[in-house]
CSV table of C-alpha atoms in Angstrom, one decimal:
chain,number,residue,atom,x,y,z
K,1,MET,CA,0.0,0.0,0.0
K,2,ILE,CA,2.8,2.4,0.8
K,3,ASN,CA,4.7,1.6,-2.5
K,4,THR,CA,1.5,2.2,-4.5
K,5,THR,CA,1.0,5.6,-2.8
K,6,LEU,CA,4.6,6.7,-3.5
K,7,PHE,CA,4.2,5.6,-7.2
K,8,VAL,CA,1.1,7.8,-7.6
K,9,ILE,CA,2.9,10.8,-6.1
K,10,VAL,CA,5.9,10.3,-8.4
K,11,GLU,CA,3.7,10.0,-11.5
K,12,GLU,CA,1.9,13.2,-10.6
K,13,HIS,CA,5.2,14.9,-10.2
K,14,LYS,CA,6.4,13.7,-13.6
K,15,GLU,CA,3.3,15.0,-15.3
K,16,ASN,CA,3.8,18.5,-13.9
K,17,CYS,CA,7.5,18.7,-14.7
K,18,GLY,CA,8.9,18.6,-18.3
K,19,SER,CA,12.3,17.0,-19.0
K,20,TYR,CA,14.2,15.6,-21.9
K,21,LEU,CA,17.4,13.8,-22.6
K,22,GLY,CA,20.2,15.2,-24.8
K,23,SER,CA,21.0,13.7,-28.1
K,24,ASN,CA,24.5,12.7,-26.7
K,25,GLY,CA,22.8,10.4,-24.2
K,26,ASP,CA,23.7,12.5,-21.1
K,27,ASP,CA,21.5,12.4,-18.1
K,28,ASP,CA,21.4,16.2,-17.7
K,29,TYR,CA,18.0,17.7,-17.3
K,30,VAL,CA,17.2,20.8,-19.4
K,31,PRO,CA,14.3,22.9,-18.1
K,32,VAL,CA,11.6,23.9,-20.6
K,33,ASN,CA,8.6,25.9,-20.0
K,34,LEU,CA,6.0,23.4,-20.8
K,35,ARG,CA,3.9,23.9,-17.7
K,36,LYS,CA,0.4,25.0,-18.5
K,37,HIS,CA,-1.3,24.2,-15.3
K,38,PRO,CA,-0.4,25.1,-11.8
K,39,LYS,CA,2.1,22.8,-10.0
K,40,LYS,CA,0.5,20.2,-7.8
K,41,GLU,CA,1.8,19.7,-4.3
K,42,LEU,CA,3.0,16.5,-2.7
K,43,ARG,CA,1.2,15.1,0.3
K,44,HIS,CA,1.9,12.5,2.9
K,45,ALA,CA,0.5,9.1,2.4
K,46,TYR,CA,-1.3,9.2,5.8
K,47,SER,CA,-2.1,12.9,5.7
K,48,ASP,CA,-4.6,15.0,3.8
K,49,VAL,CA,-2.2,18.0,3.8
K,50,LEU,CA,0.5,18.0,1.1
K,51,PRO,CA,3.9,19.3,2.2
K,52,GLU,CA,5.3,22.3,0.3
K,53,ASN,CA,9.0,21.7,0.8
K,54,PRO,CA,10.7,19.0,-1.4
K,55,ARG,CA,13.1,18.2,1.4
K,56,ARG,CA,10.3,17.9,3.7
K,57,ARG,CA,8.5,15.6,1.3
K,58,SER,CA,11.5,13.2,1.1
K,59,GLN,CA,11.7,13.3,4.9
K,60,THR,CA,8.1,12.4,5.1
K,61,MET,CA,8.5,9.6,2.7
K,62,ASN,CA,11.4,8.2,4.7
K,63,GLU,CA,9.3,8.4,7.9
K,64,ALA,CA,6.5,6.7,6.1
K,65,LYS,CA,8.9,3.9,5.0
K,66,GLU,CA,10.3,3.6,8.5
K,67,HIS,CA,6.9,3.6,10.0
K,68,ALA,CA,5.8,0.9,7.5
K,69,VAL,CA,8.9,-1.1,8.2
K,70,ALA,CA,8.4,-0.7,12.0
K,71,CYS,CA,4.8,-1.9,11.6
K,72,LEU,CA,5.9,-4.9,9.5
K,73,GLN,CA,8.6,-5.7,12.0
K,74,ARG,CA,6.2,-5.6,14.9
K,75,GLU,CA,3.8,-7.8,13.0
K,76,LEU,CA,6.7,-10.1,12.2
K,77,ASP,CA,7.8,-10.3,15.8
K,78,LYS,CA,4.2,-10.9,16.9
K,79,ALA,CA,3.8,-13.6,14.4
K,80,GLN,CA,7.2,-15.2,15.4
K,81,LYS,CA,6.1,-15.1,19.1
K,82,GLU,CA,2.8,-16.7,18.2
K,83,MET,CA,4.6,-19.3,16.2
K,84,LYS,CA,7.0,-19.9,19.1
K,85,LEU,CA,4.1,-20.3,21.5
K,86,LYS,CA,2.4,-22.7,19.1
K,87,ASP,CA,5.6,-24.7,18.7
K,88,GLU,CA,5.9,-25.0,22.5
K,89,GLU,CA,2.3,-26.0,22.7
K,90,CYS,CA,2.8,-28.5,20.0
K,91,GLU,CA,5.8,-29.9,21.8
K,92,LYS,CA,3.8,-30.2,25.0
K,93,LEU,CA,1.0,-31.9,23.2
K,94,LEU,CA,3.4,-34.3,21.6
K,95,LYS,CA,4.9,-35.1,25.0
K,96,VAL,CA,1.4,-35.6,26.5
K,97,ARG,CA,0.6,-37.9,23.6
K,98,ASP,CA,3.7,-39.9,24.0
K,99,GLN,CA,3.1,-40.2,27.8
K,100,MET,CA,-0.5,-41.2,27.2
K,101,GLY,CA,0.7,-43.8,24.7
K,102,GLU,CA,3.2,-45.3,27.2
K,103,GLU,CA,0.6,-45.3,30.0
K,104,LEU,CA,-1.9,-47.0,27.6
K,105,GLU,CA,0.7,-49.7,26.7
K,106,GLU,CA,1.6,-50.3,30.4
K,107,LEU,CA,-2.1,-50.4,31.3
K,108,THR,CA,-2.8,-52.8,28.5
K,109,ALA,CA,0.1,-55.0,29.5
K,110,SER,CA,-1.0,-55.0,33.1
K,111,LEU,CA,-4.6,-55.8,32.2
K,112,PHE,CA,-3.4,-58.8,30.1
K,113,GLN,CA,-1.1,-60.0,32.9
K,114,GLU,CA,-3.9,-59.7,35.4
K,115,ALA,CA,-6.3,-61.5,33.1
K,116,ASN,CA,-3.8,-64.3,32.6
K,117,ASN,CA,-3.3,-64.5,36.4
K,118,MET,CA,-7.1,-64.7,37.0
K,119,VAL,CA,-7.5,-67.4,34.4
K,120,GLN,CA,-4.6,-69.4,36.0
K,121,GLU,CA,-6.1,-69.0,39.4
K,122,ALA,CA,-9.5,-70.0,38.2
K,123,ASN,CA,-8.1,-73.1,36.6
K,124,ILE,CA,-6.2,-74.0,39.7
K,125,LYS,CA,-9.3,-73.5,41.9
K,126,ARG,CA,-11.4,-75.5,39.4
K,127,MET,CA,-8.9,-78.4,39.5
K,128,ASN,CA,-8.7,-78.3,43.3
K,129,THR,CA,-12.5,-78.2,43.5
K,130,GLU,CA,-12.8,-81.1,41.2
K,131,LYS,CA,-10.3,-83.0,43.2
K,132,HIS,CA,-12.1,-82.3,46.5
K,133,LEU,CA,-15.4,-83.2,44.9
K,134,GLN,CA,-14.0,-86.5,43.7
K,135,GLU,CA,-12.5,-87.2,47.2
K,136,ALA,CA,-15.8,-86.2,48.8
K,137,ASN,CA,-17.8,-88.5,46.5
K,138,GLN,CA,-15.5,-91.4,47.3
K,139,LYS,CA,-15.9,-90.7,51.0
K,140,VAL,CA,-19.6,-90.5,50.6
K,141,GLU,CA,-19.6,-93.8,48.8
K,142,ILE,CA,-17.5,-95.4,51.6
K,143,LEU,CA,-19.8,-93.9,54.3
K,144,GLU,CA,-22.9,-95.1,52.5
K,145,ALA,CA,-21.4,-98.6,52.3
K,146,GLU,CA,-20.6,-98.4,56.0
K,147,VAL,CA,-24.1,-97.2,56.9
K,148,LEU,CA,-25.6,-100.0,54.9
K,149,ALA,CA,-23.4,-102.5,56.7
K,150,LEU,CA,-24.3,-101.0,60.1
K,151,LYS,CA,-28.0,-101.1,59.2
K,152,GLN,CA,-27.7,-104.7,58.4
K,153,LEU,CA,-25.9,-105.5,61.6
K,154,VAL,CA,-28.4,-103.5,63.7
K,155,LEU,CA,-31.4,-105.0,61.9
K,156,THR,CA,-30.1,-108.4,62.7
K,157,SER,CA,-29.3,-107.5,66.3
K,158,THR,CA,-32.1,-107.4,68.9
K,159,PRO,CA,-31.9,-107.3,72.7
K,160,SER,CA,-32.9,-110.9,72.8
K,161,SER,CA,-30.3,-111.9,70.2
K,162,PRO,CA,-27.6,-109.2,70.2
K,163,ASN,CA,-25.0,-109.2,67.4
K,164,LYS,CA,-21.6,-110.2,68.5
K,165,HIS,CA,-20.0,-107.5,66.2
K,166,LEU,CA,-21.9,-104.8,68.1
K,167,HIS,CA,-21.5,-106.3,71.5
K,168,PRO,CA,-18.0,-107.8,71.8
K,169,GLN,CA,-18.4,-108.3,75.6
K,170,ILE,CA,-20.8,-111.2,74.7
K,171,CYS,CA,-18.0,-113.0,73.0
K,172,ILE,CA,-15.7,-112.5,76.0
K,173,ASN,CA,-18.4,-113.8,78.4
K,174,ASN,CA,-19.1,-116.7,76.1
K,175,SER,CA,-15.4,-117.6,75.9
K,176,THR,CA,-15.0,-117.5,79.7
K,177,GLU,CA,-18.1,-119.6,80.1
K,178,LYS,CA,-16.8,-122.1,77.5
K,179,LYS,CA,-13.5,-122.4,79.4
K,180,LYS,CA,-15.4,-123.1,82.6
K,181,ASP,CA,-17.6,-125.7,80.8
K,182,LYS,CA,-14.5,-127.3,79.4
K,183,ASP,CA,-12.8,-127.4,82.8
K,184,LYS,CA,-16.0,-129.0,84.2
K,185,ASP,CA,-16.1,-131.5,81.4
K,186,LYS,CA,-12.4,-132.4,82.0
K,187,GLY,CA,-13.0,-132.8,85.7
K,188,GLY,CA,-16.3,-134.7,85.4
K,189,LYS,CA,-17.4,-137.0,82.7
K,190,PRO,CA,-14.9,-138.7,80.4
K,191,PHE,CA,-14.8,-137.8,76.7
K,192,TRP,CA,-15.3,-140.4,74.0
K,193,LYS,CA,-14.3,-139.5,70.5
K,194,THR,CA,-17.2,-139.9,68.0
K,195,HIS,CA,-17.2,-139.8,64.2
K,196,ARG,CA,-15.5,-136.8,62.5
K,197,ARG,CA,-17.7,-133.9,61.3
K,198,SER,CA,-17.0,-131.3,58.7
K,199,THR,CA,-15.7,-127.8,59.6
K,200,SER,CA,-18.9,-126.2,58.3
K,201,HIS,CA,-21.0,-128.3,60.6
K,202,HIS,CA,-18.8,-127.2,63.6
K,203,GLU,CA,-19.0,-123.5,62.6
K,204,PHE,CA,-22.8,-123.8,62.2
K,205,THR,CA,-23.4,-125.5,65.5
K,206,LYS,CA,-21.0,-123.0,67.2
K,207,GLU,CA,-22.8,-120.0,65.9
K,208,ALA,CA,-26.2,-121.5,66.7
K,209,ARG,CA,-25.1,-122.4,70.2
K,210,GLN,CA,-23.7,-118.8,70.7
K,211,GLU,CA,-27.0,-117.3,69.5
K,212,ALA,CA,-29.0,-119.6,71.7
K,213,GLU,CA,-26.9,-118.8,74.7
K,214,ALA,CA,-27.1,-115.0,74.0
K,215,GLN,CA,-30.9,-115.3,73.7
K,216,GLN,CA,-31.1,-117.2,77.0
K,217,GLU,CA,-28.9,-114.6,78.7
K,218,ALA,CA,-30.9,-111.7,77.3
K,219,LYS,CA,-34.1,-113.3,78.6
K,220,ASN,CA,-32.6,-113.9,82.0
K,221,ASP,CA,-31.1,-110.4,82.1
K,222,ARG,CA,-34.3,-108.6,81.4
K,223,CYS,CA,-35.8,-106.6,84.2
K,224,LYS,CA,-38.9,-108.1,85.8
K,225,GLU,CA,-40.8,-104.9,86.1
K,226,ILE,CA,-40.6,-101.6,84.1
K,227,ASP,CA,-40.7,-98.2,85.6
K,228,PRO,CA,-43.8,-96.6,83.9
K,229,VAL,CA,-42.5,-93.0,84.4
K,230,CYS,CA,-39.1,-93.9,82.8
K,231,MET,CA,-40.9,-95.8,80.0
K,232,GLU,CA,-43.0,-92.8,79.2
K,233,GLU,CA,-40.0,-90.5,79.2
K,234,PHE,CA,-38.2,-92.9,76.9
K,235,LYS,CA,-41.1,-92.9,74.4
K,236,CYS,CA,-41.2,-89.1,74.4
K,237,TRP,CA,-37.5,-89.0,73.8
K,238,ARG,CA,-37.6,-91.5,71.0
K,239,LEU,CA,-40.1,-89.4,69.1
K,240,GLN,CA,-37.8,-86.4,69.4
K,241,SER,CA,-34.6,-88.3,69.3
K,242,ASP,CA,-32.5,-85.5,70.8
K,243,LEU,CA,-29.0,-86.3,72.2
K,244,GLY,CA,-28.9,-83.2,74.3
K,245,ARG,CA,-29.5,-82.9,78.0
K,246,SER,CA,-32.8,-81.1,77.6
K,247,SER,CA,-34.9,-84.4,77.6
K,248,HIS,CA,-36.0,-85.8,80.9
K,249,PHE,CA,-35.0,-89.3,79.9
K,250,LEU,CA,-31.4,-88.6,79.1
K,251,SER,CA,-31.0,-86.2,82.0
K,252,ARG,CA,-32.3,-88.9,84.4
K,253,ILE,CA,-29.7,-91.4,83.1
K,254,ILE,CA,-26.9,-88.9,83.2
K,255,VAL,CA,-27.7,-88.0,86.8
K,256,GLU,CA,-28.4,-91.5,88.1
K,257,ASP,CA,-25.9,-93.6,86.1
K,258,ILE,CA,-23.3,-91.7,84.0
K,259,TRP,CA,-22.2,-89.1,86.5
K,260,PRO,CA,-21.7,-91.7,89.3
K,261,CYS,CA,-19.9,-94.1,86.8
K,262,LEU,CA,-17.5,-91.3,85.7
K,263,ASN,CA,-16.9,-89.8,89.2
K,264,PHE,CA,-13.2,-90.0,89.9
K,265,SER,CA,-10.8,-88.4,92.3
K,266,ASN,CA,-9.3,-86.2,89.5
K,267,SER,CA,-12.5,-84.2,89.0
K,268,LYS,CA,-11.2,-81.9,86.2
K,269,LEU,CA,-10.0,-84.8,84.1
K,270,ALA,CA,-13.2,-86.7,84.9
K,271,GLU,CA,-15.3,-83.8,83.5
K,272,ARG,CA,-13.2,-83.8,80.3
K,273,VAL,CA,-13.7,-87.5,80.0
K,274,GLN,CA,-17.4,-87.1,80.3
K,275,CYS,CA,-17.5,-84.3,77.7
K,276,CYS,CA,-15.4,-86.3,75.2
K,277,VAL,CA,-17.5,-89.4,75.7
K,278,GLU,CA,-20.7,-87.4,74.9
K,279,ASP,CA,-19.0,-86.0,71.8
K,280,ASN,CA,-17.6,-89.4,70.8
K,281,ASN,CA,-14.1,-88.0,70.8
K,282,ILE,CA,-12.1,-90.3,73.0
K,283,ALA,CA,-9.6,-93.0,72.3
K,284,ILE,CA,-8.7,-95.9,74.5
K,285,GLU,CA,-5.7,-98.1,73.7
K,286,PRO,CA,-3.7,-100.8,75.6
K,287,ILE,CA,-0.3,-99.8,76.8
K,288,PRO,CA,2.3,-101.9,74.9
K,289,GLY,CA,5.2,-103.4,76.7
K,290,ASP,CA,5.7,-104.7,80.2
K,291,ASN,CA,2.9,-103.4,82.5
K,292,SER,CA,3.6,-105.7,85.5
K,293,TYR,CA,4.6,-102.9,87.8
K,294,PRO,CA,2.1,-100.4,89.2
K,295,ARG,CA,1.9,-96.8,88.1
K,296,LYS,CA,-0.2,-93.8,89.0
K,297,CYS,CA,-3.7,-93.8,87.5
K,298,SER,CA,-4.5,-90.4,86.1
K,299,LEU,CA,-8.2,-90.6,87.1
K,300,THR,CA,-8.1,-92.2,90.6
K,301,GLU,CA,-4.7,-90.7,91.4
K,302,THR,CA,-3.6,-93.9,93.0
K,303,HIS,CA,-1.0,-96.5,92.1
K,304,HIS,CA,-2.4,-99.5,90.2
K,305,LEU,CA,-1.6,-101.8,87.3
K,306,CYS,CA,-2.4,-99.4,84.4
K,307,ASN,CA,-2.7,-101.5,81.3
K,308,TYR,CA,-4.6,-98.8,79.2
K,309,LYS,CA,-4.2,-95.2,78.2
K,310,ILE,CA,-6.8,-92.6,77.0
K,311,ARG,CA,-6.5,-89.6,74.8
K,312,LEU,CA,-9.1,-86.8,74.9
K,313,GLY,CA,-10.2,-85.0,71.7
K,314,ASP,CA,-7.4,-83.6,69.7
K,315,ASP,CA,-5.0,-83.5,72.6
K,316,SER,CA,-1.7,-85.2,72.0
K,317,GLU,CA,-1.2,-86.2,75.6
K,318,TRP,CA,-2.1,-89.7,76.8
K,319,TYR,CA,-3.3,-90.6,80.3
K,320,SER,CA,-2.6,-94.0,81.8
K,321,ILE,CA,-5.6,-95.6,83.5
K,322,SER,CA,-6.3,-98.8,85.4
K,323,GLN,CA,-8.5,-101.7,84.3
K,324,HIS,CA,-11.3,-100.6,86.6
K,325,CYS,CA,-11.4,-97.1,85.1
K,326,ARG,CA,-11.3,-98.5,81.6
K,327,ASN,CA,-14.3,-100.7,82.2
K,328,ARG,CA,-16.3,-97.8,83.6
K,329,ILE,CA,-15.5,-95.6,80.6
K,330,ALA,CA,-16.2,-98.4,78.2
K,331,ALA,CA,-19.7,-99.1,79.8
K,332,VAL,CA,-20.6,-95.4,79.3
K,333,CYS,CA,-19.3,-95.5,75.7
K,334,ASP,CA,-21.5,-98.6,75.0
K,335,PHE,CA,-24.5,-96.7,76.3
K,336,TYR,CA,-23.9,-93.7,74.1
K,337,THR,CA,-23.1,-95.8,71.1
K,338,TYR,CA,-26.5,-97.5,71.4
K,339,ILE,CA,-28.2,-94.1,71.9
K,340,ARG,CA,-26.6,-92.8,68.8
K,341,TYR,CA,-27.8,-95.8,66.8
K,342,ILE,CA,-31.4,-95.0,67.9
K,343,HIS,CA,-30.9,-91.3,67.0
K,344,GLN,CA,-29.7,-92.3,63.5
K,345,GLY,CA,-32.7,-94.6,63.0
K,346,LEU,CA,-30.6,-97.7,62.8
K,347,VAL,CA,-32.5,-99.5,65.5
K,348,LYS,CA,-35.9,-100.8,64.2
K,349,ALA,CA,-37.0,-102.8,67.2
K,350,GLU,CA,-40.1,-102.0,69.3
K,351,ASP,CA,-40.0,-99.5,72.2
K,352,LYS,CA,-40.2,-102.3,74.8
K,353,GLU,CA,-37.3,-104.2,73.4
K,354,VAL,CA,-35.2,-101.1,73.0
K,355,PHE,CA,-36.0,-100.1,76.6
K,356,TYR,CA,-34.9,-103.5,77.8
K,357,GLU,CA,-31.5,-103.0,76.1
K,358,ILE,CA,-31.1,-99.5,77.5
K,359,SER,CA,-31.9,-100.9,81.0
K,360,ARG,CA,-29.3,-103.6,80.5
K,361,LEU,CA,-26.7,-101.0,79.5
K,362,ARG,CA,-27.6,-99.0,82.6
K,363,LYS,CA,-27.0,-102.1,84.7
K,364,GLN,CA,-23.6,-102.6,83.0
K,365,MET,CA,-22.6,-99.1,84.1
K,366,SER,CA,-23.6,-99.8,87.7
K,367,LEU,CA,-21.8,-103.1,87.7
K,368,ALA,CA,-18.7,-101.5,86.2
K,369,ARG,CA,-18.8,-98.7,88.8
K,370,LEU,CA,-19.1,-101.3,91.6
K,371,GLY,CA,-16.2,-103.3,90.2
K,372,TYR,CA,-18.2,-106.4,89.1
K,373,ILE,CA,-17.0,-106.1,85.5
């Protein structure tokens, strides 16, 4: 715009001034009077007033140029600053983009790693669960087989003809009686050898004789009269079949038979024994080795021949006990075992027959406490 204005001013000046070149090619100006119109005045590009002095006009043109250059320089500096700011902003954005890309890659890698870990853990848990399930199924099958076997044993066992597998003391009594009978036979009548019989015949007659003896003993061992109050309590308990002490039937037996049978000098250990017997969490084993010398019984706190030891619950300590203490604990364990069979529904006999068996077990506890067993 400034150059265009200067060009217009110069052209107007040329129109008003005449000049020619010499024929010899010199650049000397020769004035001629060709002016017909009045001389026009120069004016500033940014002013409506034309300067009158030529020097002043040139000075004005220089100022206009300087002003234009200054304006252009300012605009250039401003543009350069803006470009610099934009470059810095672009660099920041590039850094942010690179940082976001790195974070995204790290996050993706961590997510994939976590997903792989979760899949591995899930597979391990699934394998362990399948293993535990298989073991549990095997245990269930074994327990079901044991329950069926116990049901068959209990169904074939009645108070009149108890099963020798459930009542091992019958076998012991039978063996002792057989020994006595043999001794009597040896001391009395002579023995004549008859014809030889097969082994199956001997086994059959032996089992039949044992069953007959057991039935006869059970009939002779029955109580002659039944307590009607205790019988009614037993019937009510069998309908509920609760192993706790809330029932009148079990509370009566605990007070009248179990507590006296498990009453020892060491009261603290006796209480623990009673709790473990109720929870079916007691172990009785014979002491191996030579037991011919007396030792201190943990329950009676006296020195006797202690041929047995007991362990209570998960305790690793064993307590030595005498034969008398062992018989008393075993009698109570037999009672609780039969009560648990009734609670589990394994005993299918009538109320009267079951009550006879419970009365016999109560008698065994009393005999063991008094030392007759």
